[in-house]
Amino acid sequence: MSIKAKILLDEEEIPKAWYNIQADMPALPEPPLNPMTKEPVKPEDFVPIFPMGIVRQEVSTERWIPIPEEVREVYRLWRPTPLYRAKRLEEKLKTPARIYYKWEGVSPPGSHKPNTAVAQAYYNMKEGIERLATETGAGQWGSALAFGCMVFGLKCTVYMVAASYDQKPYRRIMMETWNAEVYRSPSRNTQFGKNVLGDDPNTSGSLGIAISEAVEDAATHDDAHYSIGSVLNHVILHQTVVGLEAKQAFEQIGEYPDVIYGNVGGGSNFSGACFPFVGDKLTGKRPDLKVVACEPMACPSLTKGLYLYDYGDCAGMAPILKMYTLGHTFIPPPIHAGGLRYHGDAPLLCKLVKDGWMEAVAYHQTDVFRAAKLFAEAEGHIIAPESAHEVKAVIDEALNCKEEGREEVIFFNNSGHGHFDLGAYDAFLQGKLVDYEYPVELVKQALANLPKIP
Amino acid sequence: MSIKAKILLDEEEIPKAWYNIQADMPALPEPPLNPMTKEPVKPEDFVPIFPMGIVRQEVSTERWIPIPEEVREVYRLWRPTPLYRAKRLEEKLKTPARIYYKWEGVSPPGSHKPNTAVAQAYYNMKEGIERLATETGAGQWGSALAFGCMVFGLKCTVYMVAASYDQKPYRRIMMETWNAEVYRSPSRNTQFGKNVLGDDPNTSGSLGIAISEAVEDAATHDDAHYSIGSVLNHVILHQTVVGLEAKQAFEQIGEYPDVIYGNVGGGSNFSGACFPFVGDKLTGKRPDLKVVACEPMACPSLTKGLYLYDYGDCAGMAPILKMYTLGHTFIPPPIHAGGLRYHGDAPLLCKLVKDGWMEAVAYHQTDVFRAAKLFAEAEGHIIAPESAHEVKAVIDEALNCKEEGREEVIFFNNSGHGHFDLGAYDAFLQGKLVDYEYPVELVKQALANLPKIP
């Protein structure tokens, strides 16, 4: 009998609870601070923009948080996702390592993002909220939230960075097909947007501006809340469904990863995939587990940033978070992995890196796309540039295993397909990709703008 | 326990043989004719362009043709595909009908096409062929063959219709990522292409021109063969893996379809999904099974064409086939379901329609996209415009069931995702879709150009 290409769980095995790693961390991250008062954020500070169901999760230290049956019912549309054995990649690399990946590209929006979008839409619906507002860059998160809102009958308003809105219409159309209202940001739909347009009518926008518009929209409308796609605790919590499923699948075949790789933008993809395993490391069950965050050299928060309090957003309106940061005013070079262009990282993930439980590496995008191409040749799937960061690391590790004759088990979360990123593949194939060195001067300037904490 | 959203087979249950419906047909279609001699095509006529493994399948009347283990091994990358229960669509329609669909959008190229591309590449590889040449319109078939060639180490040359090459670069990039060489057709790579460019350097090309280039390329190079994505018997044979898997999944849950819908361009998608069930009808096991082909009103070969001998291609170089045809010189209006713009249909499918075993309906594209949007709202997946044709039929039938209180089981093959068709969704959302009436005058002209059969 052949080795299975995919390990599939039954729908009944979709986890019934999310895993909260805070229950097992020997030391918790320092609390987020209110950007106005610089005091620790209180649960009630979140109330104007989040439902209580989400606020409770954001501050909870309970180990297991039940997944509502209505959310599991929607997860069934694409979950459990397959755990692939990348046997053809192993053969191509002639490695003794066994490579496994979770494939989140099968969700309707095409990534892991709906794992939290669906949950957030559910809790808002339960509390009578009629509409969610959010920002999106290239559109991965916006399309996930449009999908999540649609299945629970909520309206969805997405502020999409003008440059992407103009250049990448496909994700916008996807959102509109799922009934979202998509604004080119800055828009005339918010006071903040109007101000920005007043200063510069031809601006191409930024994620920071779009966040500010979405938060203003939510805060100024009683029927609306805000929704965020990464960084915060509740988002990471929802994403642990990925790692929990992977763990069950590994159990079925009697394997356990020796090393886990994942790409980090805000941190929810990687944390969601690895935290259920990292919990075993924290509790001494798997002391030798190696866990590696992969980030772009153009935006290397974990490898080159400072562990400090900084604003979560570019505008300085979001909570101040203790994290590895390049400075909230840092605008990374325009690499194709748009989802990794964030100046900081999730506080939970940063704390675990800081305390030595996990490590980090950074790569140039040409190397990353070379890895993605090799992966497509071996396994067929054309993956998102974000995911290609860990594929680069996985290939390097598999080749090390070959050199050293090590029979290691490697795991990574393949967080999404690259169907809307083929322009970037084209640039790579034509040799036109630009590698941006670590932008040391820009980071220096941005780090000079850190908030003053009393 | 909830009803499962997806019925999944184990990888070991990927069929071990394809089903050849000719073994169960009371009357076979009349044979294809050689376009030069107008005599029935002999197996050796195919030898310059197809490997013997394929030629044998093309003329076989054996009921079961074994699937090589190497092909099943590649199928495992995405097969078995899920059989979905469209429960959310049922709820939206408030229908007592139970709606099931096979979801082929999970394959790396995103459609059912690799089921045959992989098999064709395999047989060519086994016989020492180093390269396959083919044509593609919007790129679905070309990308499937690029993928199939890549996994078996063959080179792949794709002649892509110039209009699509210029306007739809994503499928081209997908092919190139999988190492195919893609020519804008007409090209300077063939004598035929040079001639066409000589007459009109600014032509936007056509599928007929691209076929002629691919066939010339294959026929004039010893190391190369031609590969076709629909219409012929061996292509339909390979696609029966879809219907066979569906049948197994239905058996597992104790269901059997009362009615099957599918879209028809060349016929391989629909035939592959329904023939294993139609076999039960032919042999008297399921006499009441209803089987309905869905086509565009703009290219209504089954509903408005004549059952006659006509050339398989626009240029009059391919075998002459007995089929429902609108005339091989008929150029259909530019509907978005590019895969359905074929003047004829597979002879096997046509014969079954002619003899009353199956029926056909035609729809306007606005109705088709309205159905696709409703499907996306209910089930999440944004599907190809081709597949949306049967979704229109399914929704109508489910509403009939509601009206008449009928508890029917409806099945269709959801043949691919619409990630590269979002421009068409945009046109629909903006109310800019054009409905083309049945182009009666164009068809009349084309039917005047039928080949003279002695």
mmCIF file of C-alpha atoms in Angstrom, chain B residues 57-226:
data_model
loop_
_atom_site.group_PDB
_atom_site.id
_atom_site.type_symbol
_atom_site.label_atom_id
_atom_site.label_comp_id
_atom_site.label_asym_id
_atom_site.label_seq_id
_atom_site.Cartn_x
_atom_site.Cartn_y
_atom_site.Cartn_z
ATOM 1 C CA GLN B 57 -8.571 3.523 -25.637
ATOM 2 C CA GLU B 58 -10.101 5.681 -28.362
ATOM 3 C CA VAL B 59 -11.345 2.620 -30.253
ATOM 4 C CA SER B 60 -11.949 0.250 -27.341
ATOM 5 C CA THR B 61 -15.380 -1.128 -26.453
ATOM 6 C CA GLU B 62 -14.165 -2.885 -23.283
ATOM 7 C CA ARG B 63 -16.265 -1.883 -20.272
ATOM 8 C CA TRP B 64 -13.393 -1.303 -17.830
ATOM 9 C CA ILE B 65 -9.987 0.132 -18.712
ATOM 10 C CA PRO B 66 -7.443 -0.129 -15.875
ATOM 11 C CA ILE B 67 -6.057 3.137 -14.505
ATOM 12 C CA PRO B 68 -2.268 2.819 -14.296
ATOM 13 C CA GLU B 69 -0.973 2.947 -10.730
ATOM 14 C CA GLU B 70 1.318 5.875 -11.670
ATOM 15 C CA VAL B 71 -1.735 7.880 -12.761
ATOM 16 C CA ARG B 72 -3.654 7.017 -9.562
ATOM 17 C CA GLU B 73 -0.583 8.142 -7.634
ATOM 18 C CA VAL B 74 -0.805 11.608 -9.222
ATOM 19 C CA TYR B 75 -4.594 11.694 -8.780
ATOM 20 C CA ARG B 76 -3.912 11.407 -5.036
ATOM 21 C CA LEU B 77 -2.598 14.975 -5.050
ATOM 22 C CA TRP B 78 -6.243 16.099 -5.076
ATOM 23 C CA ARG B 79 -8.478 13.019 -5.497
ATOM 24 C CA PRO B 80 -10.856 11.675 -4.339
ATOM 25 C CA THR B 81 -12.611 15.026 -4.599
ATOM 26 C CA PRO B 82 -15.395 15.708 -2.100
ATOM 27 C CA LEU B 83 -19.056 15.040 -2.836
ATOM 28 C CA TYR B 84 -20.760 18.000 -1.197
ATOM 29 C CA ARG B 85 -24.274 18.041 0.163
ATOM 30 C CA ALA B 86 -25.430 21.588 -0.703
ATOM 31 C CA LYS B 87 -27.464 21.884 2.476
ATOM 32 C CA ARG B 88 -27.135 25.650 2.726
ATOM 33 C CA LEU B 89 -28.390 26.022 -0.837
ATOM 34 C CA GLU B 90 -31.327 23.706 -0.043
ATOM 35 C CA GLU B 91 -32.163 25.853 2.989
ATOM 36 C CA LYS B 92 -31.957 29.061 0.979
ATOM 37 C CA LEU B 93 -34.327 27.603 -1.626
ATOM 38 C CA LYS B 94 -36.526 25.955 1.038
ATOM 39 C CA THR B 95 -36.618 22.894 -1.177
ATOM 40 C CA PRO B 96 -37.335 19.327 -0.086
ATOM 41 C CA ALA B 97 -34.832 18.216 -2.752
ATOM 42 C CA ARG B 98 -31.438 16.933 -1.627
ATOM 43 C CA ILE B 99 -28.720 18.551 -3.723
ATOM 44 C CA TYR B 100 -25.266 16.994 -4.086
ATOM 45 C CA TYR B 101 -22.285 18.160 -6.080
ATOM 46 C CA LYS B 102 -18.863 16.839 -6.843
ATOM 47 C CA TRP B 103 -16.250 19.590 -6.362
ATOM 48 C CA GLU B 104 -13.442 19.401 -8.929
ATOM 49 C CA GLY B 105 -12.179 22.898 -8.108
ATOM 50 C CA VAL B 106 -9.684 21.464 -5.591
ATOM 51 C CA SER B 107 -7.275 20.194 -8.263
ATOM 52 C CA PRO B 108 -4.106 22.271 -8.700
ATOM 53 C CA PRO B 109 -5.260 23.627 -12.093
ATOM 54 C CA GLY B 110 -8.683 24.219 -10.526
ATOM 55 C CA SER B 111 -10.939 22.037 -12.683
ATOM 56 C CA HIS B 112 -11.703 18.470 -13.823
ATOM 57 C CA LYS B 113 -9.314 18.865 -16.797
ATOM 58 C CA PRO B 114 -6.229 17.289 -15.163
ATOM 59 C CA ASN B 115 -8.095 13.950 -14.870
ATOM 60 C CA THR B 116 -7.345 13.390 -18.544
ATOM 61 C CA ALA B 117 -4.249 15.616 -18.861
ATOM 62 C CA VAL B 118 -2.365 13.462 -16.360
ATOM 63 C CA ALA B 119 -3.433 10.242 -18.087
ATOM 64 C CA GLN B 120 -2.509 11.527 -21.540
ATOM 65 C CA ALA B 121 0.888 12.730 -20.353
ATOM 66 C CA TYR B 122 1.496 9.327 -18.747
ATOM 67 C CA TYR B 123 0.802 7.283 -21.903
ATOM 68 C CA ASN B 124 2.961 9.599 -23.995
ATOM 69 C CA MET B 125 5.797 9.401 -21.476
ATOM 70 C CA LYS B 126 5.575 5.591 -21.495
ATOM 71 C CA GLU B 127 6.063 5.561 -25.264
ATOM 72 C CA GLY B 128 9.090 7.826 -25.195
ATOM 73 C CA ILE B 129 7.421 11.014 -26.356
ATOM 74 C CA GLU B 130 9.238 14.049 -24.966
ATOM 75 C CA ARG B 131 6.792 16.858 -25.604
ATOM 76 C CA LEU B 132 3.058 17.479 -25.984
ATOM 77 C CA ALA B 133 1.507 20.288 -27.996
ATOM 78 C CA THR B 134 -1.996 21.598 -27.508
ATOM 79 C CA GLU B 135 -4.244 24.622 -27.944
ATOM 80 C CA THR B 136 -6.048 26.570 -25.278
ATOM 81 C CA GLY B 137 -8.640 29.325 -25.233
ATOM 82 C CA ALA B 138 -8.902 30.981 -21.858
ATOM 83 C CA GLY B 139 -6.341 28.546 -20.456
ATOM 84 C CA GLN B 140 -8.187 25.901 -18.410
ATOM 85 C CA TRP B 141 -7.094 23.040 -20.621
ATOM 86 C CA GLY B 142 -3.625 24.426 -21.292
ATOM 87 C CA SER B 143 -2.893 24.754 -17.598
ATOM 88 C CA ALA B 144 -4.153 21.225 -16.939
ATOM 89 C CA LEU B 145 -1.863 19.803 -19.617
ATOM 90 C CA ALA B 146 1.087 21.884 -18.390
ATOM 91 C CA PHE B 147 0.515 20.325 -14.967
ATOM 92 C CA GLY B 148 0.136 16.803 -16.394
ATOM 93 C CA CYS B 149 3.309 17.084 -18.479
ATOM 94 C CA MET B 150 5.274 18.463 -15.545
ATOM 95 C CA VAL B 151 4.498 15.554 -13.232
ATOM 96 C CA PHE B 152 5.718 13.064 -15.845
ATOM 97 C CA GLY B 153 8.733 15.073 -16.967
ATOM 98 C CA LEU B 154 7.431 15.989 -20.424
ATOM 99 C CA LYS B 155 7.805 19.346 -22.107
ATOM 100 C CA CYS B 156 4.580 21.120 -22.971
ATOM 101 C CA THR B 157 3.872 23.600 -25.767
ATOM 102 C CA VAL B 158 0.627 25.524 -25.609
ATOM 103 C CA TYR B 159 -0.814 27.654 -28.405
ATOM 104 C CA MET B 160 -2.990 30.172 -26.608
ATOM 105 C CA VAL B 161 -5.535 32.227 -28.553
ATOM 106 C CA ALA B 162 -4.033 35.717 -28.920
ATOM 107 C CA ALA B 163 -7.047 37.537 -27.473
ATOM 108 C CA SER B 164 -6.855 35.500 -24.273
ATOM 109 C CA TYR B 165 -3.066 35.646 -24.172
ATOM 110 C CA ASP B 166 -3.289 39.438 -24.121
ATOM 111 C CA GLN B 167 -6.324 39.863 -21.861
ATOM 112 C CA LYS B 168 -6.047 36.937 -19.416
ATOM 113 C CA PRO B 169 -2.411 36.627 -18.402
ATOM 114 C CA TYR B 170 -3.004 34.642 -15.176
ATOM 115 C CA ARG B 171 -3.610 31.273 -16.820
ATOM 116 C CA ARG B 172 -0.545 31.857 -19.015
ATOM 117 C CA ILE B 173 1.573 32.528 -15.943
ATOM 118 C CA MET B 174 0.150 29.401 -14.280
ATOM 119 C CA MET B 175 1.254 27.352 -17.316
ATOM 120 C CA GLU B 176 4.706 28.932 -17.261
ATOM 121 C CA THR B 177 5.061 28.312 -13.531
ATOM 122 C CA TRP B 178 4.521 24.647 -14.431
ATOM 123 C CA ASN B 179 7.245 24.982 -17.102
ATOM 124 C CA ALA B 180 5.089 25.048 -20.243
ATOM 125 C CA GLU B 181 6.124 27.096 -23.250
ATOM 126 C CA VAL B 182 3.175 29.282 -24.199
ATOM 127 C CA TYR B 183 2.862 30.829 -27.668
ATOM 128 C CA ARG B 184 0.516 33.633 -28.565
ATOM 129 C CA SER B 185 -1.484 32.078 -31.412
ATOM 130 C CA PRO B 186 -1.170 32.634 -34.338
ATOM 131 C CA SER B 187 2.577 32.313 -33.805
ATOM 132 C CA ARG B 188 5.687 32.242 -35.954
ATOM 133 C CA ASN B 189 6.398 28.763 -34.552
ATOM 134 C CA THR B 190 4.312 26.993 -37.249
ATOM 135 C CA GLN B 191 3.820 27.365 -40.989
ATOM 136 C CA PHE B 192 0.076 27.685 -40.461
ATOM 137 C CA GLY B 193 0.600 30.461 -37.904
ATOM 138 C CA LYS B 194 2.984 32.298 -40.251
ATOM 139 C CA ASN B 195 0.441 32.086 -43.057
ATOM 140 C CA VAL B 196 -2.314 33.506 -40.877
ATOM 141 C CA LEU B 197 -0.049 36.316 -39.673
ATOM 142 C CA GLY B 198 0.938 36.978 -43.290
ATOM 143 C CA ASP B 199 -2.717 37.530 -44.158
ATOM 144 C CA ASP B 200 -3.488 39.577 -41.048
ATOM 145 C CA PRO B 201 -0.636 40.522 -38.689
ATOM 146 C CA ASN B 202 -3.130 41.988 -36.195
ATOM 147 C CA THR B 203 -5.492 39.020 -35.882
ATOM 148 C CA SER B 204 -6.654 38.176 -32.365
ATOM 149 C CA GLY B 205 -6.593 34.468 -33.219
ATOM 150 C CA SER B 206 -9.175 31.737 -32.686
ATOM 151 C CA LEU B 207 -9.371 28.298 -31.156
ATOM 152 C CA GLY B 208 -9.489 26.822 -34.655
ATOM 153 C CA ILE B 209 -6.177 28.480 -35.567
ATOM 154 C CA ALA B 210 -4.593 27.369 -32.312
ATOM 155 C CA ILE B 211 -5.690 23.742 -32.868
ATOM 156 C CA SER B 212 -4.187 23.812 -36.344
ATOM 157 C CA GLU B 213 -0.891 25.125 -34.980
ATOM 158 C CA ALA B 214 -0.744 22.492 -32.232
ATOM 159 C CA VAL B 215 -1.539 19.642 -34.627
ATOM 160 C CA GLU B 216 1.064 20.885 -37.153
ATOM 161 C CA ASP B 217 3.657 21.172 -34.388
ATOM 162 C CA ALA B 218 2.956 17.585 -33.260
ATOM 163 C CA ALA B 219 2.781 16.148 -36.772
ATOM 164 C CA THR B 220 6.052 17.762 -37.882
ATOM 165 C CA HIS B 221 8.175 16.823 -34.859
ATOM 166 C CA ASP B 222 9.046 13.191 -34.116
ATOM 167 C CA ASP B 223 9.531 13.803 -30.403
ATOM 168 C CA ALA B 224 6.127 15.496 -30.006
ATOM 169 C CA HIS B 225 2.493 14.437 -29.895
ATOM 170 C CA TYR B 226 -0.791 16.294 -29.813
#
